[in-house]
PDB file of N, CA and C in Angstrom:
ATOM      1  N   MET A   1     112.213  85.176  56.944  1.00 50.00           N
ATOM      2  CA  MET A   1     110.852  85.367  57.103  1.00 50.00           C
ATOM      3  C   MET A   1     109.550  84.946  58.417  1.00 50.00           C
ATOM      4  N   SER A   2     108.693  85.756  58.147  1.00 65.00           N
ATOM      5  CA  SER A   2     107.683  85.744  59.512  1.00 65.00           C
ATOM      6  C   SER A   2     106.643  84.341  60.398  1.00 65.00           C
ATOM      7  N   GLU A   3     106.641  84.482  61.019  1.00 90.00           N
ATOM      8  CA  GLU A   3     106.479  83.304  61.276  1.00 90.00           C
ATOM      9  C   GLU A   3     104.429  83.299  60.654  1.00 90.00           C
ATOM     10  N   LYS A   4     104.102  82.710  60.681  1.00 95.00           N
ATOM     11  CA  LYS A   4     103.352  82.140  60.274  1.00 95.00           C
ATOM     12  C   LYS A   4     101.822  82.150  61.820  1.00 95.00           C
ATOM     13  N   LYS A   5     100.844  82.271  61.489  1.00 97.00           N
ATOM     14  CA  LYS A   5      99.631  82.910  62.745  1.00 97.00           C
ATOM     15  C   LYS A   5      99.221  81.204  62.685  1.00 97.00           C
ATOM     16  N   VAL A   6      99.086  80.999  63.575  1.00 97.00           N
ATOM     17  CA  VAL A   6      98.801  79.456  63.479  1.00 97.00           C
ATOM     18  C   VAL A   6      96.953  79.555  64.035  1.00 97.00           C
ATOM     19  N   ILE A   7      95.927  79.656  63.305  1.00 98.00           N
ATOM     20  CA  ILE A   7      95.058  79.602  63.215  1.00 98.00           C
ATOM     21  C   ILE A   7      93.812  78.755  63.051  1.00 98.00           C
ATOM     22  N   SER A   8      92.211  78.926  63.584  1.00 98.00           N
ATOM     23  CA  SER A   8      91.390  77.922  63.700  1.00 98.00           C
ATOM     24  C   SER A   8      91.278  77.528  62.146  1.00 98.00           C
ATOM     25  N   LYS A   9      90.318  76.269  61.289  1.00 98.00           N
ATOM     26  CA  LYS A   9      89.565  76.084  59.874  1.00 98.00           C
ATOM     27  C   LYS A   9      88.605  77.103  59.969  1.00 98.00           C
ATOM     28  N   PHE A  10      87.673  77.477  61.377  1.00 98.00           N
ATOM     29  CA  PHE A  10      86.448  78.276  61.173  1.00 98.00           C
ATOM     30  C   PHE A  10      87.368  79.555  60.890  1.00 98.00           C
ATOM     31  N   GLU A  11      88.455  80.088  61.876  1.00 98.00           N
ATOM     32  CA  GLU A  11      88.221  81.447  61.698  1.00 98.00           C
ATOM     33  C   GLU A  11      89.355  81.807  59.851  1.00 98.00           C
ATOM     34  N   LEU A  12      89.295  81.047  58.817  1.00 98.00           N
ATOM     35  CA  LEU A  12      90.761  81.001  58.144  1.00 98.00           C
ATOM     36  C   LEU A  12      89.130  81.019  57.030  1.00 98.00           C
ATOM     37  N   LEU A  13      88.285  80.216  57.156  1.00 98.00           N
ATOM     38  CA  LEU A  13      87.947  80.438  56.349  1.00 98.00           C
ATOM     39  C   LEU A  13      86.862  81.901  56.236  1.00 98.00           C
ATOM     40  N   LEU A  14      86.312  82.330  57.139  1.00 98.00           N
ATOM     41  CA  LEU A  14      85.331  83.242  57.348  1.00 98.00           C
ATOM     42  C   LEU A  14      87.177  84.499  56.735  1.00 98.00           C
ATOM     43  N   ILE A  15      88.122  84.241  56.845  1.00 98.00           N
ATOM     44  CA  ILE A  15      89.378  85.215  56.330  1.00 98.00           C
ATOM     45  C   ILE A  15      88.966  85.120  54.753  1.00 98.00           C
ATOM     46  N   ALA A  16      88.661  83.551  54.433  1.00 98.00           N
ATOM     47  CA  ALA A  16      89.330  83.458  52.530  1.00 98.00           C
ATOM     48  C   ALA A  16      87.818  84.277  52.160  1.00 98.00           C
ATOM     49  N   ASN A  17      86.082  83.655  52.261  1.00 98.00           N
ATOM     50  CA  ASN A  17      85.526  83.811  52.063  1.00 98.00           C
ATOM     51  C   ASN A  17      85.083  84.929  52.282  1.00 98.00           C
ATOM     52  N   HIS A  18      85.306  86.125  52.805  1.00 98.00           N
ATOM     53  CA  HIS A  18      85.848  87.089  53.042  1.00 98.00           C
ATOM     54  C   HIS A  18      86.858  87.654  51.543  1.00 98.00           C
ATOM     55  N   VAL A  19      87.496  87.613  51.252  1.00 98.00           N
ATOM     56  CA  VAL A  19      88.448  87.305  50.205  1.00 98.00           C
ATOM     57  C   VAL A  19      87.931  87.392  49.384  1.00 98.00           C
ATOM     58  N   ILE A  20      87.306  86.242  49.086  1.00 98.00           N
ATOM     59  CA  ILE A  20      86.141  85.424  47.653  1.00 98.00           C
ATOM     60  C   ILE A  20      85.615  86.507  47.349  1.00 98.00           C
ATOM     61  N   GLN A  21      84.714  87.268  48.361  1.00 97.00           N
ATOM     62  CA  GLN A  21      83.557  88.080  48.228  1.00 97.00           C
ATOM     63  C   GLN A  21      84.012  89.259  47.136  1.00 97.00           C
ATOM     64  N   GLU A  22      85.673  90.030  48.135  1.00 97.00           N
ATOM     65  CA  GLU A  22      85.940  90.859  47.631  1.00 97.00           C
ATOM     66  C   GLU A  22      86.755  91.030  46.307  1.00 97.00           C
ATOM     67  N   HIS A  23      87.462  89.860  45.629  1.00 97.00           N
ATOM     68  CA  HIS A  23      87.953  89.391  44.403  1.00 97.00           C
ATOM     69  C   HIS A  23      87.315  90.065  43.041  1.00 97.00           C
ATOM     70  N   ALA A  24      87.370  90.525  42.322  1.00 96.00           N
ATOM     71  CA  ALA A  24      87.339  90.936  40.906  1.00 96.00           C
ATOM     72  C   ALA A  24      86.556  89.619  40.366  1.00 96.00           C
ATOM     73  N   ASP A  25      86.630  88.628  40.842  1.00 94.00           N
ATOM     74  CA  ASP A  25      85.955  87.031  40.095  1.00 94.00           C
ATOM     75  C   ASP A  25      85.938  86.690  40.857  1.00 94.00           C
ATOM     76  N   TYR A  26      85.219  86.600  41.568  1.00 96.00           N
ATOM     77  CA  TYR A  26      83.486  86.667  42.270  1.00 96.00           C
ATOM     78  C   TYR A  26      82.179  86.651  41.471  1.00 96.00           C
ATOM     79  N   ILE A  27      81.897  85.091  42.058  1.00 95.00           N
ATOM     80  CA  ILE A  27      81.275  84.452  41.084  1.00 95.00           C
ATOM     81  C   ILE A  27      79.971  84.135  41.422  1.00 95.00           C
ATOM     82  N   GLU A  28      78.799  85.058  41.786  1.00 95.00           N
ATOM     83  CA  GLU A  28      77.538  84.671  43.043  1.00 95.00           C
ATOM     84  C   GLU A  28      77.492  82.801  43.331  1.00 95.00           C
ATOM     85  N   GLY A  29      77.415  82.818  45.234  1.00 95.00           N
ATOM     86  CA  GLY A  29      77.708  81.300  44.992  1.00 95.00           C
ATOM     87  C   GLY A  29      79.398  80.171  45.578  1.00 95.00           C
ATOM     88  N   MET A  30      80.157  80.990  44.650  1.00 97.00           N
ATOM     89  CA  MET A  30      80.870  80.678  45.323  1.00 97.00           C
ATOM     90  C   MET A  30      81.752  80.570  46.391  1.00 97.00           C
ATOM     91  N   ARG A  31      82.400  80.672  47.492  1.00 98.00           N
ATOM     92  CA  ARG A  31      82.567  80.030  48.967  1.00 98.00           C
ATOM     93  C   ARG A  31      83.486  78.766  49.384  1.00 98.00           C
ATOM     94  N   ALA A  32      84.121  78.984  50.400  1.00 98.00           N
ATOM     95  CA  ALA A  32      85.275  77.233  50.371  1.00 98.00           C
ATOM     96  C   ALA A  32      84.813  77.547  51.795  1.00 98.00           C
ATOM     97  N   ASP A  33      83.723  75.814  51.641  1.00 98.00           N
ATOM     98  CA  ASP A  33      83.071  75.711  52.547  1.00 98.00           C
ATOM     99  C   ASP A  33      84.128  74.046  54.079  1.00 98.00           C
ATOM    100  N   SER A  34      85.650  74.515  52.881  1.00 98.00           N
ATOM    101  CA  SER A  34      86.578  73.269  53.814  1.00 98.00           C
ATOM    102  C   SER A  34      87.760  74.185  53.690  1.00 98.00           C
ATOM    103  N   VAL A  35      89.207  73.330  54.404  1.00 98.00           N
ATOM    104  CA  VAL A  35      89.996  73.625  53.937  1.00 98.00           C
ATOM    105  C   VAL A  35      90.521  72.676  54.725  1.00 98.00           C
ATOM    106  N   GLU A  36      91.546  72.102  54.336  1.00 98.00           N
ATOM    107  CA  GLU A  36      92.860  71.094  55.258  1.00 98.00           C
ATOM    108  C   GLU A  36      94.084  71.862  55.163  1.00 98.00           C
ATOM    109  N   GLU A  37      95.278  71.345  55.614  1.00 98.00           N
ATOM    110  CA  GLU A  37      96.785  72.082  55.314  1.00 98.00           C
ATOM    111  C   GLU A  37      97.228  70.975  54.503  1.00 98.00           C
ATOM    112  N   LYS A  38      98.476  70.976  53.725  1.00 97.00           N
ATOM    113  CA  LYS A  38      98.718  69.081  53.127  1.00 97.00           C
ATOM    114  C   LYS A  38     100.457  69.591  52.452  1.00 97.00           C
ATOM    115  N   ASP A  39     101.361  69.309  53.382  1.00 94.00           N
ATOM    116  CA  ASP A  39     102.483  69.660  52.811  1.00 94.00           C
ATOM    117  C   ASP A  39     102.844  71.851  52.796  1.00 94.00           C
ATOM    118  N   ASP A  40     101.980  72.306  53.578  1.00 94.00           N
ATOM    119  CA  ASP A  40     102.114  72.908  54.282  1.00 94.00           C
ATOM    120  C   ASP A  40     101.110  74.167  53.301  1.00 94.00           C
ATOM    121  N   VAL A  41     100.300  73.874  52.428  1.00 97.00           N
ATOM    122  CA  VAL A  41     100.284  74.821  51.963  1.00 97.00           C
ATOM    123  C   VAL A  41      98.243  74.577  52.427  1.00 97.00           C
ATOM    124  N   LEU A  42      97.530  75.154  52.065  1.00 98.00           N
ATOM    125  CA  LEU A  42      96.566  74.751  52.197  1.00 98.00           C
ATOM    126  C   LEU A  42      95.143  74.715  51.308  1.00 98.00           C
ATOM    127  N   VAL A  43      94.543  73.840  51.399  1.00 98.00           N
ATOM    128  CA  VAL A  43      94.005  73.606  50.545  1.00 98.00           C
ATOM    129  C   VAL A  43      92.470  73.447  50.976  1.00 98.00           C
ATOM    130  N   PHE A  44      92.000  74.836  50.269  1.00 98.00           N
ATOM    131  CA  PHE A  44      90.366  74.507  49.898  1.00 98.00           C
ATOM    132  C   PHE A  44      89.895  74.480  49.480  1.00 98.00           C
ATOM    133  N   LYS A  45      88.324  73.544  49.589  1.00 97.00           N
ATOM    134  CA  LYS A  45      86.867  72.268  48.879  1.00 97.00           C
ATOM    135  C   LYS A  45      86.004  73.786  49.117  1.00 97.00           C
ATOM    136  N   GLY A  46      85.006  73.293  48.371  1.00 97.00           N
ATOM    137  CA  GLY A  46      83.436  73.692  48.051  1.00 97.00           C
ATOM    138  C   GLY A  46      83.136  73.784  46.493  1.00 97.00           C
ATOM    139  N   GLU A  47      82.021  73.734  46.359  1.00 94.00           N
ATOM    140  CA  GLU A  47      80.862  73.962  45.745  1.00 94.00           C
ATOM    141  C   GLU A  47      81.915  74.307  44.401  1.00 94.00           C
ATOM    142  N   TYR A  48      82.007  73.560  42.983  1.00 93.00           N
ATOM    143  CA  TYR A  48      82.824  73.553  41.649  1.00 93.00           C
ATOM    144  C   TYR A  48      82.224  73.107  40.784  1.00 93.00           C
ATOM    145  N   PHE A  49      80.837  74.111  41.251  1.00 95.00           N
ATOM    146  CA  PHE A  49      79.481  74.514  39.990  1.00 95.00           C
ATOM    147  C   PHE A  49      79.557  73.408  37.938  1.00 95.00           C
ATOM    148  N   LEU A  50      79.110  72.157  39.101  1.00 95.00           N
ATOM    149  CA  LEU A  50      78.996  71.301  37.452  1.00 95.00           C
ATOM    150  C   LEU A  50      78.235  71.232  36.975  1.00 95.00           C
ATOM    151  N   ASP A  51      78.196  70.638  36.224  1.00 95.00           N
ATOM    152  CA  ASP A  51      76.709  70.235  35.439  1.00 95.00           C
ATOM    153  C   ASP A  51      75.935  68.605  35.702  1.00 95.00           C
ATOM    154  N   GLU A  52      75.135  68.460  35.479  1.00 96.00           N
ATOM    155  CA  GLU A  52      74.654  67.684  35.479  1.00 96.00           C
ATOM    156  C   GLU A  52      75.021  66.296  35.773  1.00 96.00           C
ATOM    157  N   ASN A  53      76.074  66.378  35.037  1.00 97.00           N
ATOM    158  CA  ASN A  53      76.797  64.978  34.058  1.00 97.00           C
ATOM    159  C   ASN A  53      77.665  64.713  35.048  1.00 97.00           C
ATOM    160  N   GLY A  54      78.030  66.393  36.101  1.00 95.00           N
ATOM    161  CA  GLY A  54      79.104  66.164  36.621  1.00 95.00           C
ATOM    162  C   GLY A  54      80.254  66.811  36.677  1.00 95.00           C
ATOM    163  N   LEU A  55      79.997  67.305  35.258  1.00 96.00           N
ATOM    164  CA  LEU A  55      81.151  67.993  34.143  1.00 96.00           C
ATOM    165  C   LEU A  55      80.874  69.160  34.244  1.00 96.00           C
ATOM    166  N   PRO A  56      83.123  69.908  34.311  1.00 96.00           N
ATOM    167  CA  PRO A  56      82.846  71.414  34.848  1.00 96.00           C
ATOM    168  C   PRO A  56      82.359  72.117  33.874  1.00 96.00           C
ATOM    169  N   THR A  57      81.623  73.631  33.972  1.00 95.00           N
ATOM    170  CA  THR A  57      81.338  74.279  33.713  1.00 95.00           C
ATOM    171  C   THR A  57      82.595  75.453  33.468  1.00 95.00           C
ATOM    172  N   PRO A  58      82.177  76.869  32.553  1.00 91.00           N
ATOM    173  CA  PRO A  58      83.307  77.663  32.899  1.00 91.00           C
ATOM    174  C   PRO A  58      83.397  78.020  34.663  1.00 91.00           C
ATOM    175  N   LYS A  59      82.212  78.215  35.840  1.00 95.00           N
ATOM    176  CA  LYS A  59      82.846  78.656  36.707  1.00 95.00           C
ATOM    177  C   LYS A  59      82.859  77.687  37.312  1.00 95.00           C
ATOM    178  N   THR A  60      83.404  76.304  36.685  1.00 96.00           N
ATOM    179  CA  THR A  60      84.333  75.624  37.725  1.00 96.00           C
ATOM    180  C   THR A  60      85.855  75.764  36.981  1.00 96.00           C
ATOM    181  N   THR A  61      85.868  76.620  36.062  1.00 94.00           N
ATOM    182  CA  THR A  61      87.318  76.936  35.978  1.00 94.00           C
ATOM    183  C   THR A  61      87.744  78.361  37.248  1.00 94.00           C
ATOM    184  N   ALA A  62      86.350  79.571  37.073  1.00 96.00           N
ATOM    185  CA  ALA A  62      86.292  80.014  37.649  1.00 96.00           C
ATOM    186  C   ALA A  62      87.164  79.631  39.358  1.00 96.00           C
ATOM    187  N   VAL A  63      86.129  78.771  39.413  1.00 96.00           N
ATOM    188  CA  VAL A  63      86.009  77.770  41.590  1.00 96.00           C
ATOM    189  C   VAL A  63      87.598  77.947  41.582  1.00 96.00           C
ATOM    190  N   PHE A  64      88.177  76.858  40.836  1.00 96.00           N
ATOM    191  CA  PHE A  64      89.199  76.255  40.404  1.00 96.00           C
ATOM    192  C   PHE A  64      90.599  77.213  40.981  1.00 96.00           C
ATOM    193  N   ASN A  65      90.604  77.772  39.550  1.00 96.00           N
ATOM    194  CA  ASN A  65      91.299  79.612  40.476  1.00 96.00           C
ATOM    195  C   ASN A  65      91.161  80.826  41.712  1.00 96.00           C
ATOM    196  N   MET A  66      90.336  81.106  41.938  1.00 98.00           N
ATOM    197  CA  MET A  66      90.085  81.387  42.855  1.00 98.00           C
ATOM    198  C   MET A  66      90.330  80.307  44.451  1.00 98.00           C
ATOM    199  N   PHE A  67      90.320  79.404  44.491  1.00 98.00           N
ATOM    200  CA  PHE A  67      90.799  77.997  45.282  1.00 98.00           C
ATOM    201  C   PHE A  67      92.578  78.333  44.921  1.00 98.00           C
ATOM    202  N   LYS A  68      93.079  78.116  43.951  1.00 97.00           N
ATOM    203  CA  LYS A  68      94.142  78.526  44.018  1.00 97.00           C
ATOM    204  C   LYS A  68      95.254  79.711  43.992  1.00 97.00           C
ATOM    205  N   TYR A  69      94.564  80.198  44.387  1.00 98.00           N
ATOM    206  CA  TYR A  69      94.288  82.069  45.025  1.00 98.00           C
ATOM    207  C   TYR A  69      94.904  81.902  46.121  1.00 98.00           C
ATOM    208  N   LEU A  70      93.937  81.297  47.003  1.00 98.00           N
ATOM    209  CA  LEU A  70      93.398  80.921  48.441  1.00 98.00           C
ATOM    210  C   LEU A  70      94.502  81.047  48.801  1.00 98.00           C
ATOM    211  N   ALA A  71      95.322  79.069  48.586  1.00 98.00           N
ATOM    212  CA  ALA A  71      96.199  78.295  48.871  1.00 98.00           C
ATOM    213  C   ALA A  71      97.473  79.473  48.446  1.00 98.00           C
ATOM    214  N   HIS A  72      97.950  80.038  47.487  1.00 97.00           N
ATOM    215  CA  HIS A  72      98.824  81.193  47.019  1.00 97.00           C
ATOM    216  C   HIS A  72      99.266  81.759  48.173  1.00 97.00           C
ATOM    217  N   HIS A  73      97.956  82.674  48.413  1.00 97.00           N
ATOM    218  CA  HIS A  73      98.126  83.783  49.534  1.00 97.00           C
ATOM    219  C   HIS A  73      98.095  83.879  51.133  1.00 97.00           C
ATOM    220  N   LEU A  74      97.338  82.768  51.364  1.00 98.00           N
ATOM    221  CA  LEU A  74      96.927  82.524  52.531  1.00 98.00           C
ATOM    222  C   LEU A  74      97.842  81.480  53.782  1.00 98.00           C
ATOM    223  N   SER A  75      98.247  80.193  52.700  1.00 97.00           N
ATOM    224  CA  SER A  75      99.668  79.623  53.078  1.00 97.00           C
ATOM    225  C   SER A  75     100.501  80.587  53.123  1.00 97.00           C
ATOM    226  N   LYS A  76     101.042  81.431  53.205  1.00 96.00           N
ATOM    227  CA  LYS A  76     102.416  82.641  53.343  1.00 96.00           C
ATOM    228  C   LYS A  76     101.314  82.704  54.759  1.00 96.00           C
ATOM    229  N   GLU A  77     100.733  83.336  54.532  1.00 97.00           N
ATOM    230  CA  GLU A  77     100.791  84.237  56.708  1.00 97.00           C
ATOM    231  C   GLU A  77      99.849  82.676  57.542  1.00 97.00           C
ATOM    232  N   PHE A  78      99.349  82.178  57.275  1.00 98.00           N
ATOM    233  CA  PHE A  78      98.951  81.046  58.243  1.00 98.00           C
ATOM    234  C   PHE A  78      98.693  79.542  57.890  1.00 98.00           C
ATOM    235  N   THR A  79      98.418  79.044  59.573  1.00 97.00           N
ATOM    236  CA  THR A  79      98.878  77.540  59.429  1.00 97.00           C
ATOM    237  C   THR A  79      97.736  76.999  59.883  1.00 97.00           C
ATOM    238  N   LEU A  80      97.062  76.254  60.261  1.00 97.00           N
ATOM    239  CA  LEU A  80      96.148  75.338  60.736  1.00 97.00           C
ATOM    240  C   LEU A  80      96.446  75.151  62.147  1.00 97.00           C
ATOM    241  N   GLU A  81      95.785  75.443  63.325  1.00 96.00           N
ATOM    242  CA  GLU A  81      95.850  74.766  63.976  1.00 96.00           C
ATOM    243  C   GLU A  81      95.799  72.659  65.094  1.00 96.00           C
ATOM    244  N   LYS A  82      96.328  72.502  65.193  1.00 87.00           N
ATOM    245  CA  LYS A  82      96.193  71.027  65.298  1.00 87.00           C
ATOM    246  C   LYS A  82      95.642  70.501  66.236  1.00 87.00           C
TER     247      LYS A  82
END
């Protein structure tokens, strides 16, 4: 297995948001605002499109799935610089 590329949070968020916008399931306003690394898995966070009561909407599921997709694919390739 090849080495993961060490990358800054800023650079990784640029890549992640490009992937989001190019993805077939992109929804207007969907973007990753932050990223952490936990046990070699990248965890992306951003707007979850909750309703006025803080409850999930149909868009919430789409965002969750997108962040899961990013974690699955980008964690194989990148690790955050310390």
